[in-house]
Short mmCIF file of C-alpha atoms and ligand atoms in Angstrom, two decimals:
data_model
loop_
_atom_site.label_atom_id
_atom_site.label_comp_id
_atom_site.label_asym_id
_atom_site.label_seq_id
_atom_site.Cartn_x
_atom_site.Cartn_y
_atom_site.Cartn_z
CA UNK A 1 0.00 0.00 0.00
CA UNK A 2 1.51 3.37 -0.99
CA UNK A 3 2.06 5.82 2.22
CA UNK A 4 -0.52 8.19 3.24
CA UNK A 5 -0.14 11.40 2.12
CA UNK A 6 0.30 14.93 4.94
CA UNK A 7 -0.04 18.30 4.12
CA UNK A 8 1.10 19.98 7.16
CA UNK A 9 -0.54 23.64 7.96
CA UNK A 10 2.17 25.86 10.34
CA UNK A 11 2.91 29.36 10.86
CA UNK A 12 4.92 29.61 13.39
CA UNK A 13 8.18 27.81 14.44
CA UNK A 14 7.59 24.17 13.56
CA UNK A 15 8.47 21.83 15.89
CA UNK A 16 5.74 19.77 15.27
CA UNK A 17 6.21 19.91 12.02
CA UNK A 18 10.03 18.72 13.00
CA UNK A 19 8.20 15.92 15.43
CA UNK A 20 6.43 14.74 12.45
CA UNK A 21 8.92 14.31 9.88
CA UNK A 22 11.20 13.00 12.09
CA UNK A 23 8.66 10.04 12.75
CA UNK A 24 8.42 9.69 9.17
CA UNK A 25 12.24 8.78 9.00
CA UNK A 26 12.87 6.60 12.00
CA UNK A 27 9.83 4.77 10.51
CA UNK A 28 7.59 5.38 13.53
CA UNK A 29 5.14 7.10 11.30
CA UNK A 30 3.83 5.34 7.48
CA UNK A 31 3.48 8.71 6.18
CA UNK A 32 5.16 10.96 3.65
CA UNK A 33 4.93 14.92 5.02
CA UNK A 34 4.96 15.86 0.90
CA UNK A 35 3.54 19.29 1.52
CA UNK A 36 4.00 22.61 3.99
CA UNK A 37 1.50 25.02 3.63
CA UNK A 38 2.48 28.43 5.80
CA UNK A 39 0.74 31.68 5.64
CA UNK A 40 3.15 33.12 7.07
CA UNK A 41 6.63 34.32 4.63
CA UNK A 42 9.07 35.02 7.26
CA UNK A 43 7.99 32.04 9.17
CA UNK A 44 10.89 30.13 10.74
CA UNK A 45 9.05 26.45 9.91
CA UNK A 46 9.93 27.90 6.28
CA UNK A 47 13.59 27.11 6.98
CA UNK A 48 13.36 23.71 8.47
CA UNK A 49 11.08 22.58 5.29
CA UNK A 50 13.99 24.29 2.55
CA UNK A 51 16.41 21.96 4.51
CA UNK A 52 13.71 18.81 4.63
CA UNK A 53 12.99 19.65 1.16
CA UNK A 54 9.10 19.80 1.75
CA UNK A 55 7.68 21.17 -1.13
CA UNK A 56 6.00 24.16 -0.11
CA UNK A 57 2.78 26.92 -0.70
CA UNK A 58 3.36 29.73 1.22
CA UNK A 59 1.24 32.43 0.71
CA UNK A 60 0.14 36.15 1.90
CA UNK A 61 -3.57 36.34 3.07
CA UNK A 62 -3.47 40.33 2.28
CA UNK A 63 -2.83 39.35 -0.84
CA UNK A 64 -5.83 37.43 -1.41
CA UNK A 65 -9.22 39.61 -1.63
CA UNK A 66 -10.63 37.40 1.12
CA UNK A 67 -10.33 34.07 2.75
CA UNK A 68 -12.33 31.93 0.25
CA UNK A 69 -9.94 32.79 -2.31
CA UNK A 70 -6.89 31.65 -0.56
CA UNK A 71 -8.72 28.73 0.48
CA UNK A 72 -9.42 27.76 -3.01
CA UNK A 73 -6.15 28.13 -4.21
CA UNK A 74 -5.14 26.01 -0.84
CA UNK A 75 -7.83 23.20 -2.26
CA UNK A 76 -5.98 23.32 -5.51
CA UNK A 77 -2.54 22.52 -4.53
CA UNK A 78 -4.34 19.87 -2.10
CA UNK A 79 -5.79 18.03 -4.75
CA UNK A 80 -2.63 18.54 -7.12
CA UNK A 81 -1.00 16.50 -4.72
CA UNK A 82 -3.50 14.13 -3.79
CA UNK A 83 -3.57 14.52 -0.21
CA UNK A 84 -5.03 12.26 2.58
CA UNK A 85 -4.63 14.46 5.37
CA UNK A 86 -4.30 18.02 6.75
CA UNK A 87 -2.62 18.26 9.81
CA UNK A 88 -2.59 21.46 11.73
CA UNK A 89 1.15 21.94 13.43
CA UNK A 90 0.47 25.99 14.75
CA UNK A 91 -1.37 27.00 11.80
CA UNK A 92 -3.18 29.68 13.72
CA UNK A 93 -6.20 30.28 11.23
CA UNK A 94 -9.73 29.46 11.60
CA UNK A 95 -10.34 26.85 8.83
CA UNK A 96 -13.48 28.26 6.81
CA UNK A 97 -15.90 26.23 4.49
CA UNK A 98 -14.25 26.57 1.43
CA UNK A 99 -11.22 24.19 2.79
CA UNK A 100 -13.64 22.33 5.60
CA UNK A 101 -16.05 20.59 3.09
CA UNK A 102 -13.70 19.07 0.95
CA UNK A 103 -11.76 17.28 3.46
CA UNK A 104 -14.29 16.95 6.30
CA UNK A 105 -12.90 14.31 9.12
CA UNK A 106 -9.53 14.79 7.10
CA UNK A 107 -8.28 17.96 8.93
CA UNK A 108 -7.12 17.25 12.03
CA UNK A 109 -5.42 20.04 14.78
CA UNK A 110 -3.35 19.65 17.86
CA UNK A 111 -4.03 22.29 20.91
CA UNK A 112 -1.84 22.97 23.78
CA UNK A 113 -4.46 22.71 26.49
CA UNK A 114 -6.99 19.39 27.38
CA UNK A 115 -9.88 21.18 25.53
CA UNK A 116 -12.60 22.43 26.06
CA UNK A 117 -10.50 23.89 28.21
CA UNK A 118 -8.25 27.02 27.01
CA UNK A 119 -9.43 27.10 23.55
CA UNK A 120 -8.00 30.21 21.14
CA UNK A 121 -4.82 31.74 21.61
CA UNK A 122 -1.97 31.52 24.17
CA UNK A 123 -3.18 27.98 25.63
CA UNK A 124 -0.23 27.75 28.13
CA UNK A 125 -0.32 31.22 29.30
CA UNK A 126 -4.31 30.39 30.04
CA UNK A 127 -3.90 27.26 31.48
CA UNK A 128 -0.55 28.60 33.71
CA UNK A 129 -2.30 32.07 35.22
CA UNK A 130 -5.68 30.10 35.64
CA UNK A 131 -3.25 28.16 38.19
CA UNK A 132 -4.44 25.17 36.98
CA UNK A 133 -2.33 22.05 38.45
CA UNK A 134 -2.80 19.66 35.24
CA UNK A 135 -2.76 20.90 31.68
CA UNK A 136 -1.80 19.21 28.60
CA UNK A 137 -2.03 18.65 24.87
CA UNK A 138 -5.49 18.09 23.11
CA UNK A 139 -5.60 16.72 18.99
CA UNK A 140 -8.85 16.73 17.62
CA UNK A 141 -11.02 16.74 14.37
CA UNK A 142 -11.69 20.44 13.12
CA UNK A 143 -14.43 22.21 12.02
CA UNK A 144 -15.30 25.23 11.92
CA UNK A 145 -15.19 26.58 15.77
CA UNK A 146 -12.08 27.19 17.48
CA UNK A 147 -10.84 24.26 18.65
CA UNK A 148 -14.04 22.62 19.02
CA UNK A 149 -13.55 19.50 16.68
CA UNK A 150 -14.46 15.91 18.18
CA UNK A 151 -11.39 14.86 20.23
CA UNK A 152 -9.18 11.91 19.24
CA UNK A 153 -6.50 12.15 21.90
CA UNK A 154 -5.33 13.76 24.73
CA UNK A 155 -2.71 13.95 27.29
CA UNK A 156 -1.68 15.51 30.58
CA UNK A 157 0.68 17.64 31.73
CA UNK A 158 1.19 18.65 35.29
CA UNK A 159 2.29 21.65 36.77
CA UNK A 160 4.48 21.38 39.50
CA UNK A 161 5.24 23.56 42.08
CA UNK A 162 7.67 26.01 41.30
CA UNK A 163 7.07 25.66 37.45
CA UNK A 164 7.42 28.77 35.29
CA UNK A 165 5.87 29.24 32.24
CA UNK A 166 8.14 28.16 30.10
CA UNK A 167 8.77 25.12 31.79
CA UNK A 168 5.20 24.24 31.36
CA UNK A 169 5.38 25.26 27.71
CA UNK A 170 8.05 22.87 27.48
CA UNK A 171 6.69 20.26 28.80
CA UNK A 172 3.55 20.72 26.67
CA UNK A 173 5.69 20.50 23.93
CA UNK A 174 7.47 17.35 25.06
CA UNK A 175 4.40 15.48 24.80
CA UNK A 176 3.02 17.17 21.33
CA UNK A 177 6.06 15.85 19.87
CA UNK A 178 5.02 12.12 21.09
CA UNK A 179 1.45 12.47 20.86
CA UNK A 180 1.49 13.86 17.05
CA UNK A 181 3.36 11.37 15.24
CA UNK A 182 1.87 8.67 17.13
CA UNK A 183 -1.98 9.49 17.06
CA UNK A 184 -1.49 10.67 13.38
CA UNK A 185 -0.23 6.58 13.01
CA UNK A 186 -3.18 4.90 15.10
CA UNK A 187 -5.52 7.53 12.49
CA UNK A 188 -3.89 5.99 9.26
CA UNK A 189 -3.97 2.41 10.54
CA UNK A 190 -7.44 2.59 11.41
CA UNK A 191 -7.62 3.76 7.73
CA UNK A 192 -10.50 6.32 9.25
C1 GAR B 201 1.97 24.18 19.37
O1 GAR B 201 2.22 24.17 20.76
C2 GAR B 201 0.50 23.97 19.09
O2 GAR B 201 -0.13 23.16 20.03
C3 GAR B 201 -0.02 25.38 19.13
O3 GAR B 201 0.97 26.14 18.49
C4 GAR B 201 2.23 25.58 18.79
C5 GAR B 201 3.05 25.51 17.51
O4 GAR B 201 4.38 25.16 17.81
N1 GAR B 201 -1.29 25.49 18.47
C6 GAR B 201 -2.29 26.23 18.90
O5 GAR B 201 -2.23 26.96 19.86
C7 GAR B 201 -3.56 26.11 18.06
N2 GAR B 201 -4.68 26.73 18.70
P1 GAR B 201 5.37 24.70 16.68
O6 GAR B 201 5.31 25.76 15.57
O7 GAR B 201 6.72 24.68 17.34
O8 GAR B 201 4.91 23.36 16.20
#
């Protein structure tokens, strides 16, 4: 069976994306990363795919005259490369209709928070002045709320006394990098 193919969304630094091709490597993951899509120019994910070699769409959304049009162009390149999945890695956009309905229960995001709590921006920094003693990382369908998607998996963090919040962002991001690969794996075996 050929491997499934990821388009992975980012716009931000890209460790997940990292996480994710990594797994793809060391054979952990049956999967073949054969797209970035960034929104984002100066994004510093854009470096780590030129060294991958990720073929990539990056695009300007003021340069679009509004979101269905970027979308559309998005949907393109998606079907150009015949892509099974769209996984989210910090692409921090609201995914409208024009992208949803074509790959409905394809799209799939991962959150820095056990959702429903901290949804939107800024998860940790929530999560850490809520004082909250257990946090963690949430990955889950998406539609078209903010992270309100049916949830696939989670798991916990805890904040320790004495934690700042960085260390809790670290250790959020500890288990993303785990939890991606792996759940994006069970989700291709199950052939869902
Ligand atoms: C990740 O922690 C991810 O959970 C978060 O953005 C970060 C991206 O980091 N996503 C959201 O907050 C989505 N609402 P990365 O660029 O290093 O992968």
């Amino acid at each position: 069976m050929s491997k499934a193919k990821l388009a992975v969304f980012a716009s931000g630094t890209g460790s997940n994306y990292d996480a994710i091709i990594e797994a793809t490597q060391n054979g952990k993951l049956d999967a073949e990363v054969v797209l970035l899509v960034c929104d984002k120019p100066n994004a510093k994910v854009l470096d780590k795919a030129r060294v991958n070699q990720t073929p990539l769409f990056v695009f300007d959304p003021k340069q679009y005259a509004s979101k269905e049009m970027f979308e559309a162009k998005i949907v393109e390149v998606l079907q150009e490369k015949e892509i099974d999945w769209i996984i989210l890695a910090g692409y921090m956009r609201l995914i409208g209709n024009t992208l949803l309905a074509p790959f409905e229960g394809k799209i799939i995001n991962i959150h820095p928070s056990l959702l429903p709590a901290f949804p939107g921006l800024d998860a940790v920094g929530q999560a850490f002045t809520a004082g909250v003693k257990v946090s963690g990382v949430t990955i889950h369908y998406v539609d078209s709320g903010m992270d309100t998607g049916k949830i696939i998996a989670q798991d916990a963090v805890h904040i320790k006394e004495g934690m700042t919040q960085e260390d809790l962002q670290q250790a959020i991001q500890r288990v993303e990098h785990k939890l991606y690969p792996e759940t994006i794996q069970q989700l291709i075996l199950k052939g869902e």
